[in-house]
Amino acid sequence: MLYNTFENNGVSDEKRTIHRKVLCVVGACVLSVMCATSAVFANNKSLVVDTTQQLDVISQPKIELQVSSVPACGGEASLRYYQFMDSATHEEVLAPPGCSISISLKGAHDDDIVLWNHERIWSGIGSTSAWQEKGTLNISNGEQHSALVTFWTPGVYEVSATVDGLGSTSLRLRCVYVRREIRSLSVEERSNYLTALTTLARIDTEEGRKRYGRDYSSLVDFMIRHLAGATAGRFSDYFHDGVGFLSQHIALTNEFEKALQSIDPTVSVPYWDYTMDKIHSMPDDTKTPVLVAANPQLWREPDGFFALRDGAIVPPVVPYAADNNRSAESRKTNAFGYLRAPWNLNPEPGLTRYFREFGFEQSLSDVWPRCSTHADLVRKSSDLKTFLYDVQAAPHGATHISTGGVDGGSTTNDVWKLINGTSLRIVDFKWILVAMWRLGAVTFPTTCNRFDKVECLVQCPRPFNDTKYWNSAYFDNRNVLLLDHGASAVLDATGRAKVVKAICSTNPRFGEQAEASSPRDPSFWPIHPTIDRLWQYKNLLDPGFINKAAWSSLLDNSTSLCIYQTLGSNCFGHHPQDQTAFRTKTYQPKTGIFERSWLNVREVLEAANPRNYRFDYIYDSFSWSHCDVNQFPEPPSFRSRIS
């Protein structure tokens, strides 16, 4: 039907437009358009439309995919702080492995037939043959307009929906693991994590790889490797006391996480933000047992860091015994044959946390990391070397020592009386003891009778009152302030004599967390993700913090890479080009997938930079709401790329 749309106002008959309403039905598509006069079509002339008038156009309905609900397994985590190496300009939705994401189609009609599809987005530059997609897409309860999608392999995926006549629409999802604060995990999530950890504790590496694949390694295996590297020699520690500390422990945690995921592909290692314990549970005079009582989620409940009974973990995570399947060179044991540091004369067969210092409760107010400890690390570290040295001390180390504790057996009271009579903190006793061993001022027995504990003492070559020897062998050594972190600097002559007497008359028993066998303790593993998170936060705040100039300064001959360098150590494990002792799984541009490889110290830190990110996990937030708002400002995000 034709009808006039304009009054006859001087426009020629030839150019007079007629409004024709045409119904075009294509599939389910209904479109209203403007057409020209029949004369135009008849004469095969150009279409003429008076643009001064409003055209009555009914546009094509727009269809789009939306996430209809935020799954609990994703928490409040956001991708906006991460600029992934494989990212394009597309917006992405977070989809943790094993997490079912509900997606709905908007804009289609109820009776439209929807064709759903999902695929992994290929971003590699090599062959795709090495890659296999792992994911499922299910229509929800027969509903055509909604679907559940689940992915099991980290990467970027695209879910699309096509409606005949309406076209196609798609949504991109990034499948990455989310590391969250351990207290924010649900009961099920925490149970899944600890169940997988218990499997690592009970099944050896050989059997585990038969059951779970090549990513499996037992807890004993991780502990042996950590212990061997940390006690490689008197002047060698591949993992601590140098600029390689952070890289080595990021790599260690990553390989451990892959072992867990070989058992349960949905779990990731949580982080333990222990500054929260300082804020919420610890007044200035708080003792360690108060920390335990104030945090039942971590220390008392069966699904926390395992229950405590008389100082021992219940159940014992693993029995302590030398691994006869390994060579003597790879095994490090104490005098009782247990896999502990040689300076730890702990005779107990089970995993121990003393939570005390020589039998006495000590205030943690001056050693436990607080908000300002972590904030100062981020704000005051103006160069890479300073950050890498400082991150392992106050922001991290005190948590290990305070959790593990130290006991002195039958000599406990005497040691306490001697140390308490000086200005020395009990927590410093370990630093002096280990430093004396490294400098050769004292030795430890290589064999002791487990049932005759009194005789197993620190071995001192001179009487405690031989001032000349002790000053020469230890206190006046130019390296001592580095080795004992300045602990002995506060001692006068009387204090020195008391400390030597205490050391030479004790059999120090350290809990696992206070020494190199610490990976045996379940509370060990969430500590290092906390400082990894600080590293990522620092790089978000300071875009140029990690660059060529920063690495060049570390390679300068005048730069000390570890505290043992002046003693002749080559600081192996701390050079930027040194290979880490643990394999990491990172994104590989040539294949477009995440693969295990041996990265060096520099490569690990660069891969963990959120500005060019290569790992398959993210942190749930960079917010410290329990701290002063000015201590941790909001970091910039990459909203233009990732949302």
XYZ file of C-alpha atoms in Angstrom:
643
model
C 0.000 0.000 0.000
C 1.391 3.400 -1.039
C 0.648 6.675 0.623
C 2.117 10.160 0.563
C 4.553 11.095 3.306
C 5.126 14.745 2.395
C 2.807 17.594 1.561
C 3.138 19.056 -1.892
C 5.508 21.867 -0.889
C 7.305 22.513 -4.109
C 9.189 19.288 -4.420
C 8.945 18.007 -7.971
C 6.769 15.024 -8.680
C 9.822 13.124 -9.909
C 11.598 13.485 -6.541
C 8.556 13.206 -4.354
C 9.124 10.366 -1.935
C 6.549 7.895 -1.022
C 6.689 5.952 2.261
C 6.286 2.283 1.606
C 6.207 -0.029 4.576
C 7.766 -3.330 3.640
C 7.761 -6.361 5.860
C 10.881 -8.450 5.254
C 10.775 -11.778 6.978
C 14.046 -13.675 7.109
C 13.921 -16.542 9.554
C 12.763 -14.837 12.725
C 13.824 -11.370 11.641
C 11.208 -8.616 11.111
C 12.523 -5.371 9.670
C 10.714 -2.118 8.810
C 12.449 -0.015 6.195
C 11.928 3.054 4.058
C 11.645 2.579 0.306
C 11.637 5.088 -2.559
C 8.816 5.839 -5.005
C 7.807 3.319 -7.605
C 8.973 5.763 -10.232
C 12.527 5.552 -8.975
C 12.567 1.786 -9.231
C 10.832 1.873 -12.595
C 13.331 4.313 -14.061
C 16.322 2.611 -12.404
C 17.353 5.918 -10.877
C 19.179 6.606 -7.631
C 17.223 6.378 -4.431
C 16.273 9.813 -3.127
C 15.292 10.291 0.508
C 14.451 13.576 2.176
C 16.885 13.465 5.132
C 15.208 16.444 6.760
C 12.425 14.167 7.862
C 12.631 11.488 10.590
C 12.711 8.021 9.088
C 10.597 5.435 10.793
C 13.184 2.582 11.015
C 12.748 -0.397 13.259
C 16.286 -1.774 13.697
C 17.266 -5.402 13.882
C 17.070 -6.760 17.436
C 20.501 -7.007 19.085
C 21.477 -10.273 20.707
C 24.225 -10.598 23.280
C 25.599 -13.068 25.803
C 25.732 -12.210 29.481
C 27.001 -13.963 32.576
C 23.784 -14.416 34.507
C 25.432 -15.019 37.883
C 28.855 -14.655 39.511
C 29.900 -18.123 40.700
C 31.242 -18.539 44.210
C 34.372 -20.233 42.897
C 35.413 -16.978 41.283
C 34.879 -14.947 44.416
C 35.330 -11.231 43.934
C 38.463 -11.696 41.856
C 38.996 -9.369 38.943
C 41.107 -9.634 35.816
C 41.426 -5.877 35.467
C 44.829 -5.692 37.184
C 46.453 -8.130 34.777
C 47.755 -7.460 31.304
C 48.276 -10.946 29.961
C 50.909 -11.673 27.348
C 48.304 -13.349 25.119
C 45.657 -10.640 25.434
C 43.994 -8.861 22.560
C 41.628 -5.913 22.985
C 38.645 -8.052 23.871
C 36.888 -7.928 27.193
C 37.043 -11.167 29.148
C 35.101 -12.897 31.898
C 36.846 -14.814 34.668
C 36.264 -18.583 34.571
C 38.425 -20.507 37.083
C 39.129 -24.152 36.186
C 36.260 -26.433 37.114
C 33.956 -23.520 37.809
C 30.615 -23.677 35.964
C 29.685 -20.290 34.487
C 26.028 -19.632 33.686
C 25.584 -17.701 30.437
C 22.298 -16.399 29.054
C 21.336 -15.080 25.635
C 19.536 -11.740 25.568
C 17.544 -10.260 22.690
C 16.220 -13.413 21.025
C 12.623 -14.566 20.906
C 11.347 -17.388 23.050
C 10.847 -19.720 20.109
C 14.183 -19.007 18.408
C 16.484 -21.960 17.931
C 19.930 -21.224 19.359
C 23.108 -22.943 18.203
C 25.733 -22.848 20.975
C 29.446 -23.396 20.496
C 32.700 -22.987 22.428
C 36.334 -23.060 21.418
C 39.722 -22.031 22.664
C 41.106 -18.849 21.149
C 44.363 -19.639 19.431
C 47.033 -17.015 20.062
C 50.220 -18.963 19.466
C 52.490 -18.560 16.477
C 53.373 -22.225 16.107
C 51.557 -25.452 15.360
C 48.314 -26.205 17.186
C 49.032 -29.908 17.394
C 50.405 -29.650 20.925
C 47.178 -28.203 22.241
C 44.037 -30.016 23.322
C 40.876 -28.212 24.358
C 39.321 -29.251 27.645
C 35.888 -27.861 28.352
C 32.188 -28.629 28.400
C 29.109 -26.653 27.442
C 25.672 -27.839 28.526
C 22.224 -26.428 27.838
C 20.562 -25.673 31.163
C 17.465 -27.794 31.783
C 16.575 -27.865 28.103
C 16.448 -24.054 27.955
C 17.708 -22.802 24.619
C 18.613 -19.346 25.930
C 21.025 -20.305 28.717
C 23.996 -22.607 29.065
C 26.565 -23.751 31.595
C 30.174 -23.707 30.487
C 33.086 -25.275 32.364
C 36.760 -25.200 31.424
C 39.562 -27.260 32.934
C 42.647 -25.995 31.125
C 43.919 -22.411 31.606
C 43.608 -20.254 28.521
C 41.199 -17.948 26.673
C 37.959 -19.401 25.353
C 35.097 -18.074 23.281
C 31.475 -19.082 23.758
C 29.162 -18.178 20.886
C 25.460 -18.367 20.179
C 23.883 -18.200 16.720
C 20.228 -17.494 15.968
C 18.931 -18.012 12.463
C 18.189 -14.593 11.031
C 19.641 -12.678 13.985
C 23.266 -13.583 13.489
C 25.872 -14.557 16.077
C 27.232 -13.136 19.291
C 30.139 -14.264 21.442
C 31.698 -13.877 24.869
C 35.325 -14.414 25.827
C 36.255 -16.136 29.056
C 39.695 -16.440 30.629
C 40.320 -19.643 32.508
C 42.867 -18.941 35.275
C 43.260 -20.055 38.868
C 42.461 -17.605 41.645
C 44.607 -17.504 44.755
C 42.568 -16.227 47.676
C 43.222 -15.471 51.345
C 42.913 -18.772 53.186
C 40.221 -17.506 55.548
C 38.009 -16.517 52.608
C 37.836 -20.062 51.241
C 34.607 -21.943 51.713
C 34.648 -25.044 53.873
C 34.543 -27.186 50.729
C 37.370 -25.282 49.026
C 39.614 -25.479 52.047
C 38.814 -29.152 52.485
C 39.661 -29.857 48.832
C 42.987 -28.061 49.181
C 44.004 -29.900 52.348
C 42.810 -33.234 50.989
C 45.108 -32.837 47.989
C 47.943 -31.748 50.291
C 47.416 -34.833 52.463
C 47.713 -37.002 49.350
C 51.089 -35.418 48.622
C 52.086 -36.220 52.185
C 51.099 -39.890 52.039
C 52.017 -41.047 48.510
C 55.613 -40.976 47.298
C 56.628 -39.422 44.012
C 57.068 -42.636 42.042
C 53.650 -44.020 42.933
C 52.009 -40.600 42.639
C 53.179 -40.117 39.078
C 51.748 -43.484 38.111
C 48.375 -42.373 39.483
C 48.285 -38.654 38.735
C 50.840 -37.911 36.023
C 54.168 -36.181 35.659
C 53.239 -33.024 37.595
C 52.990 -35.005 40.822
C 55.746 -34.723 43.455
C 55.398 -35.808 47.062
C 55.642 -33.488 50.024
C 58.770 -35.366 51.091
C 60.310 -34.626 47.693
C 59.640 -30.892 47.993
C 61.015 -30.871 51.529
C 64.212 -32.743 50.567
C 64.914 -30.389 47.681
C 64.299 -27.295 49.797
C 66.422 -28.660 52.642
C 69.273 -29.643 50.301
C 69.393 -26.220 48.654
C 69.183 -24.307 51.908
C 71.992 -26.297 53.537
C 74.164 -26.849 50.472
C 77.238 -25.699 52.423
C 78.354 -23.481 55.238
C 78.503 -20.519 52.862
C 75.883 -21.663 50.398
C 72.132 -21.290 50.502
C 70.589 -21.489 47.064
C 67.170 -20.273 48.190
C 67.697 -17.728 50.978
C 69.821 -14.772 52.042
C 70.156 -13.344 48.550
C 68.331 -11.700 45.669
C 67.175 -15.074 44.291
C 64.980 -15.781 47.320
C 61.713 -14.527 45.838
C 62.178 -16.195 42.442
C 63.111 -19.534 44.003
C 60.031 -19.529 46.238
C 57.641 -18.382 43.497
C 58.920 -21.309 41.432
C 58.700 -23.685 44.406
C 55.087 -22.699 45.098
C 54.177 -22.996 41.418
C 55.539 -26.537 41.123
C 53.811 -27.461 44.386
C 50.549 -26.027 43.065
C 50.822 -28.125 39.903
C 51.337 -31.218 42.048
C 48.131 -30.408 43.928
C 46.270 -29.836 40.661
C 47.394 -33.199 39.322
C 45.174 -34.621 42.095
C 42.367 -32.055 42.017
C 42.367 -29.665 39.022
C 40.137 -27.168 40.850
C 42.467 -26.247 43.721
C 45.032 -23.486 43.991
C 47.363 -22.465 46.797
C 45.770 -19.844 49.056
C 47.745 -17.014 50.550
C 47.918 -16.257 54.261
C 47.864 -12.514 54.856
C 49.373 -12.694 58.327
C 49.198 -8.914 58.739
C 45.498 -9.518 59.423
C 46.471 -11.525 62.506
C 48.415 -8.561 63.810
C 45.485 -6.187 63.312
C 42.580 -8.329 64.469
C 44.085 -10.680 67.007
C 47.251 -9.276 68.451
C 47.528 -6.419 70.936
C 51.047 -5.214 71.592
C 51.713 -7.811 74.270
C 50.206 -10.764 72.441
C 51.898 -14.129 72.971
C 52.001 -16.861 70.333
C 49.372 -19.114 71.996
C 46.975 -16.161 71.858
C 47.525 -16.037 68.117
C 46.542 -19.694 67.921
C 43.421 -19.253 70.035
C 42.351 -16.152 68.128
C 42.494 -17.879 64.736
C 40.605 -21.155 65.069
C 40.027 -21.259 61.316
C 43.738 -21.715 60.768
C 45.028 -23.530 63.802
C 42.288 -25.365 65.671
C 39.742 -26.599 63.182
C 40.356 -29.952 61.447
C 40.183 -28.307 58.032
C 42.657 -25.556 58.850
C 46.398 -26.005 59.302
C 45.593 -29.311 61.041
C 44.733 -29.667 64.723
C 47.340 -29.391 67.453
C 47.886 -31.780 70.306
C 50.775 -31.346 72.741
C 52.770 -29.368 70.206
C 52.512 -31.946 67.425
C 50.360 -31.951 64.331
C 47.507 -34.419 64.355
C 47.683 -36.406 62.196
C 51.440 -36.299 61.541
C 51.713 -35.173 57.950
C 54.559 -37.595 57.226
C 56.855 -39.658 59.409
C 60.382 -38.326 59.632
C 62.951 -40.798 58.389
C 65.810 -40.739 55.904
C 64.697 -41.500 52.361
C 66.661 -44.649 51.509
C 65.798 -44.311 47.842
C 67.958 -41.226 47.527
C 71.710 -40.899 47.511
C 73.478 -39.732 50.652
C 74.499 -36.557 48.845
C 70.866 -35.566 48.325
C 69.822 -36.258 51.892
C 70.323 -33.748 54.680
C 69.655 -35.063 58.164
C 70.262 -33.927 61.710
C 72.086 -35.942 64.366
C 69.014 -38.126 64.953
C 68.673 -39.113 61.286
C 65.607 -36.982 60.628
C 65.288 -34.808 57.548
C 66.152 -31.572 59.286
C 68.941 -29.004 59.176
C 72.188 -30.142 60.830
C 71.895 -27.373 63.419
C 68.422 -28.505 64.499
C 68.833 -31.098 67.271
C 65.133 -31.894 67.347
C 64.725 -35.596 68.269
C 60.953 -35.781 67.784
C 59.725 -38.072 64.982
C 56.646 -35.984 64.254
C 56.080 -32.555 62.792
C 56.435 -29.976 65.563
C 55.346 -26.420 66.247
C 56.591 -25.271 69.620
C 54.912 -21.858 69.507
C 57.310 -20.884 72.280
C 60.883 -19.730 72.676
C 62.750 -22.050 75.046
C 59.582 -22.886 76.922
C 58.436 -19.324 77.420
C 55.857 -17.264 75.666
C 57.396 -14.277 73.966
C 55.641 -11.137 72.850
C 55.287 -10.953 69.095
C 54.723 -7.213 69.039
C 58.239 -6.477 67.803
C 58.659 -9.306 65.290
C 55.309 -10.288 63.765
C 54.781 -8.585 60.371
C 52.213 -5.818 60.466
C 50.573 -3.633 57.806
C 53.371 -1.079 58.002
C 55.970 -3.829 57.478
C 54.524 -4.741 54.092
C 53.583 -1.171 53.146
C 57.123 0.065 53.851
C 58.594 -2.693 51.698
C 56.504 -1.520 48.747
C 56.911 2.221 49.270
C 60.538 2.467 50.389
C 62.152 -0.041 48.021
C 63.400 2.353 45.377
C 65.441 -0.243 43.515
C 65.172 -3.920 42.656
C 68.038 -5.121 44.844
C 66.633 -3.466 47.973
C 63.238 -5.065 47.467
C 64.644 -8.533 46.787
C 66.887 -8.419 49.854
C 64.342 -6.925 52.240
C 61.316 -9.041 51.287
C 62.761 -12.157 52.903
C 63.453 -10.577 56.311
C 60.844 -8.717 58.387
C 57.959 -9.070 55.872
C 58.346 -12.852 55.784
C 60.967 -14.535 58.013
C 59.523 -13.713 61.418
C 56.345 -15.626 60.560
C 58.356 -18.813 60.045
C 60.377 -18.468 63.243
C 57.450 -17.458 65.440
C 55.291 -20.317 64.150
C 57.946 -23.021 64.450
C 59.445 -21.846 67.725
C 62.405 -23.371 69.535
C 62.807 -25.568 72.577
C 65.873 -26.497 74.578
C 64.838 -29.793 76.119
C 66.308 -30.228 79.589
C 68.402 -27.088 79.135
C 65.435 -24.818 78.472
C 65.340 -22.988 81.799
C 69.090 -22.335 81.858
C 69.068 -20.941 78.337
C 66.135 -18.699 79.080
C 67.767 -17.283 82.213
C 70.962 -16.520 80.349
C 69.331 -14.946 77.308
C 66.811 -13.060 79.408
C 69.694 -11.366 81.185
C 70.814 -9.674 77.967
C 69.247 -7.190 75.572
C 68.913 -9.988 73.023
C 65.538 -11.058 71.764
C 64.903 -14.779 71.914
C 64.047 -14.752 68.223
C 67.643 -13.627 67.534
C 69.055 -16.752 69.172
C 68.574 -18.700 65.950
C 70.470 -16.176 63.848
C 73.501 -16.244 66.155
C 73.463 -20.025 66.458
C 73.334 -20.601 62.700
C 75.879 -17.860 62.023
C 78.299 -19.495 64.464
C 77.881 -22.780 62.579
C 78.476 -21.118 59.206
C 81.661 -19.427 60.474
C 82.897 -22.649 62.028
C 82.872 -21.276 65.569
C 80.690 -24.219 66.673
C 79.766 -27.607 65.243
C 76.927 -30.034 65.758
C 77.089 -33.771 66.402
C 76.526 -35.960 63.389
C 75.029 -38.865 65.353
C 73.044 -38.894 68.593
C 71.136 -41.509 70.527
C 67.508 -40.547 70.366
C 66.934 -41.976 73.846
C 69.866 -40.135 75.398
C 68.977 -36.584 74.474
C 70.976 -34.821 77.192
C 74.309 -35.722 75.609
C 73.345 -34.287 72.240
C 74.497 -30.686 72.652
C 76.068 -27.987 70.530
C 79.801 -28.706 70.298
C 82.022 -25.772 71.293
C 85.799 -26.109 70.764
C 86.649 -23.696 73.610
C 85.133 -22.938 77.044
C 82.486 -20.265 77.046
C 84.789 -17.948 79.042
C 87.595 -18.042 76.467
C 86.882 -14.492 75.384
C 89.787 -14.273 72.967
C 88.624 -17.281 70.960
C 84.992 -16.270 70.766
C 85.758 -12.709 69.770
C 88.147 -13.903 67.059
C 85.988 -16.796 65.820
C 82.729 -14.916 65.846
C 81.959 -11.562 67.413
C 84.779 -9.601 65.753
C 84.409 -11.278 62.361
C 83.718 -8.631 59.737
C 80.903 -10.730 58.265
C 79.039 -11.439 61.461
C 76.542 -8.574 61.209
C 75.421 -9.891 57.834
C 75.151 -13.495 58.970
C 73.227 -12.922 62.206
C 71.243 -9.956 60.858
C 72.809 -7.639 63.424
C 71.577 -9.639 66.409
C 74.946 -9.731 68.191
C 75.549 -6.010 67.728
C 73.473 -5.221 70.834
C 75.615 -7.369 73.133
C 78.256 -6.010 75.485
C 81.078 -8.192 76.841
C 78.884 -9.657 79.583
C 76.104 -10.340 77.102
C 78.471 -12.096 74.727
C 79.648 -14.430 77.486
C 76.076 -15.290 78.463
C 75.088 -16.038 74.886
C 78.095 -18.296 74.331
C 77.390 -20.157 77.562
C 73.763 -20.595 76.532
C 74.711 -21.906 73.088
C 77.363 -24.299 74.406
C 75.026 -25.836 76.965
C 71.894 -26.448 74.934
C 70.391 -28.852 72.442
C 68.257 -26.467 70.344
C 65.118 -28.025 68.908
C 63.467 -25.943 66.236
C 59.978 -26.500 64.921
C 59.814 -27.175 61.197
C 58.673 -23.688 60.281
C 61.821 -22.217 61.862
C 64.244 -24.155 59.687
C 64.946 -25.602 56.248
C 62.567 -28.578 56.496
C 59.663 -26.125 56.694
C 57.827 -27.453 53.581
C 56.715 -30.366 55.793
C 54.427 -28.007 57.716
C 51.106 -27.245 55.935
C 51.303 -23.652 57.206
C 54.482 -23.146 55.129
C 52.774 -23.098 51.747
C 50.394 -20.092 52.045
C 53.214 -17.810 53.289
C 55.114 -17.249 50.039
C 52.096 -16.398 47.866
C 51.670 -13.463 50.265
C 55.007 -11.958 49.256
C 54.470 -12.899 45.594
C 51.301 -10.781 45.837
C 53.366 -7.895 47.236
C 55.767 -8.212 44.291
C 52.885 -7.973 41.835
C 51.416 -5.005 43.700
C 54.782 -3.193 43.649
C 55.003 -3.590 39.875
C 51.475 -2.279 39.414
C 52.333 0.872 41.355
C 55.747 1.368 39.743
C 55.676 0.585 35.985
C 59.426 0.954 35.531
C 60.503 -0.938 38.626
C 61.676 -4.016 36.742
C 63.632 -3.075 33.632
C 66.971 -3.549 31.925
C 68.685 -0.967 34.107
C 67.511 -2.744 37.247
C 68.954 -6.055 36.082
C 72.172 -4.407 34.948
C 72.728 -3.061 38.447
C 72.476 -6.580 39.857
C 75.088 -7.827 37.398
C 77.560 -5.133 38.411
C 80.689 -6.629 39.983
C 80.337 -4.377 43.005
C 76.873 -5.714 43.793
C 76.558 -8.402 46.435
C 74.011 -11.001 45.371
C 73.963 -12.907 48.676
C 75.234 -12.347 52.204
C 77.900 -15.055 51.805
C 79.633 -13.445 48.830
C 82.385 -11.872 50.969
C 83.097 -15.337 52.409
C 83.947 -16.720 48.988
C 80.504 -17.984 47.979
C 79.596 -17.791 44.311
C 75.994 -17.060 45.380
C 74.616 -19.794 43.138
C 70.833 -19.497 42.880
C 70.897 -15.708 43.187
C 72.330 -14.507 39.878
C 69.671 -13.268 37.422
C 70.767 -15.944 34.940
C 70.774 -18.812 37.489
C 68.150 -21.469 36.855
C 65.622 -21.918 39.620
C 65.507 -25.304 41.334
C 61.819 -25.826 40.557
C 59.916 -25.883 37.297
C 57.217 -23.346 36.564
C 54.254 -23.521 34.226
C 54.006 -20.318 32.211
C 52.501 -19.130 28.947
C 54.675 -19.912 25.931
C 54.132 -17.563 22.951
C 55.461 -20.097 20.418
C 52.886 -22.739 21.315
C 50.118 -20.587 22.771
C 49.736 -22.817 25.833
C 51.021 -23.057 29.391
C 54.011 -25.372 29.602
C 56.437 -26.494 32.297
C 59.969 -25.205 31.931
C 63.060 -24.270 33.905
C 63.141 -20.489 34.215
C 65.983 -18.473 35.641
C 65.782 -15.966 38.495
C 65.116 -13.046 36.196
C 62.563 -14.833 34.014
C 60.441 -15.852 37.021
C 60.160 -12.283 38.273
C 59.372 -10.966 34.798
C 56.703 -13.633 34.292
C 55.110 -12.549 37.596
C 54.886 -8.909 36.527
C 51.153 -8.131 36.033
C 52.040 -5.770 33.196
C 53.137 -8.665 30.976
C 51.776 -11.637 32.862
C 52.583 -15.264 32.009
C 51.342 -17.377 34.940
C 48.040 -19.247 35.023
C 46.912 -17.863 38.391
C 45.881 -14.427 39.640
C 45.283 -12.978 43.086
C 41.774 -12.185 44.183
C 42.549 -8.547 44.979
C 45.179 -5.959 45.728
C 43.261 -4.539 48.629
C 44.288 -4.474 52.280
C 41.028 -3.287 53.845
C 42.237 -4.120 57.370
C 45.108 -1.633 57.035
C 45.172 2.156 56.948
C 43.701 3.384 53.696
C 46.843 5.409 52.922
C 49.210 2.453 53.310
C 48.016 0.569 50.250
C 46.598 2.861 47.544
C 44.451 1.413 44.787
C 46.711 0.211 41.958
C 46.008 1.152 38.338
C 44.038 -1.312 36.250
C 43.951 -2.273 32.590
C 40.264 -1.605 32.058
C 40.785 -0.693 28.422
C 42.058 -4.232 27.763
C 40.733 -6.514 30.484
C 37.562 -6.143 32.508
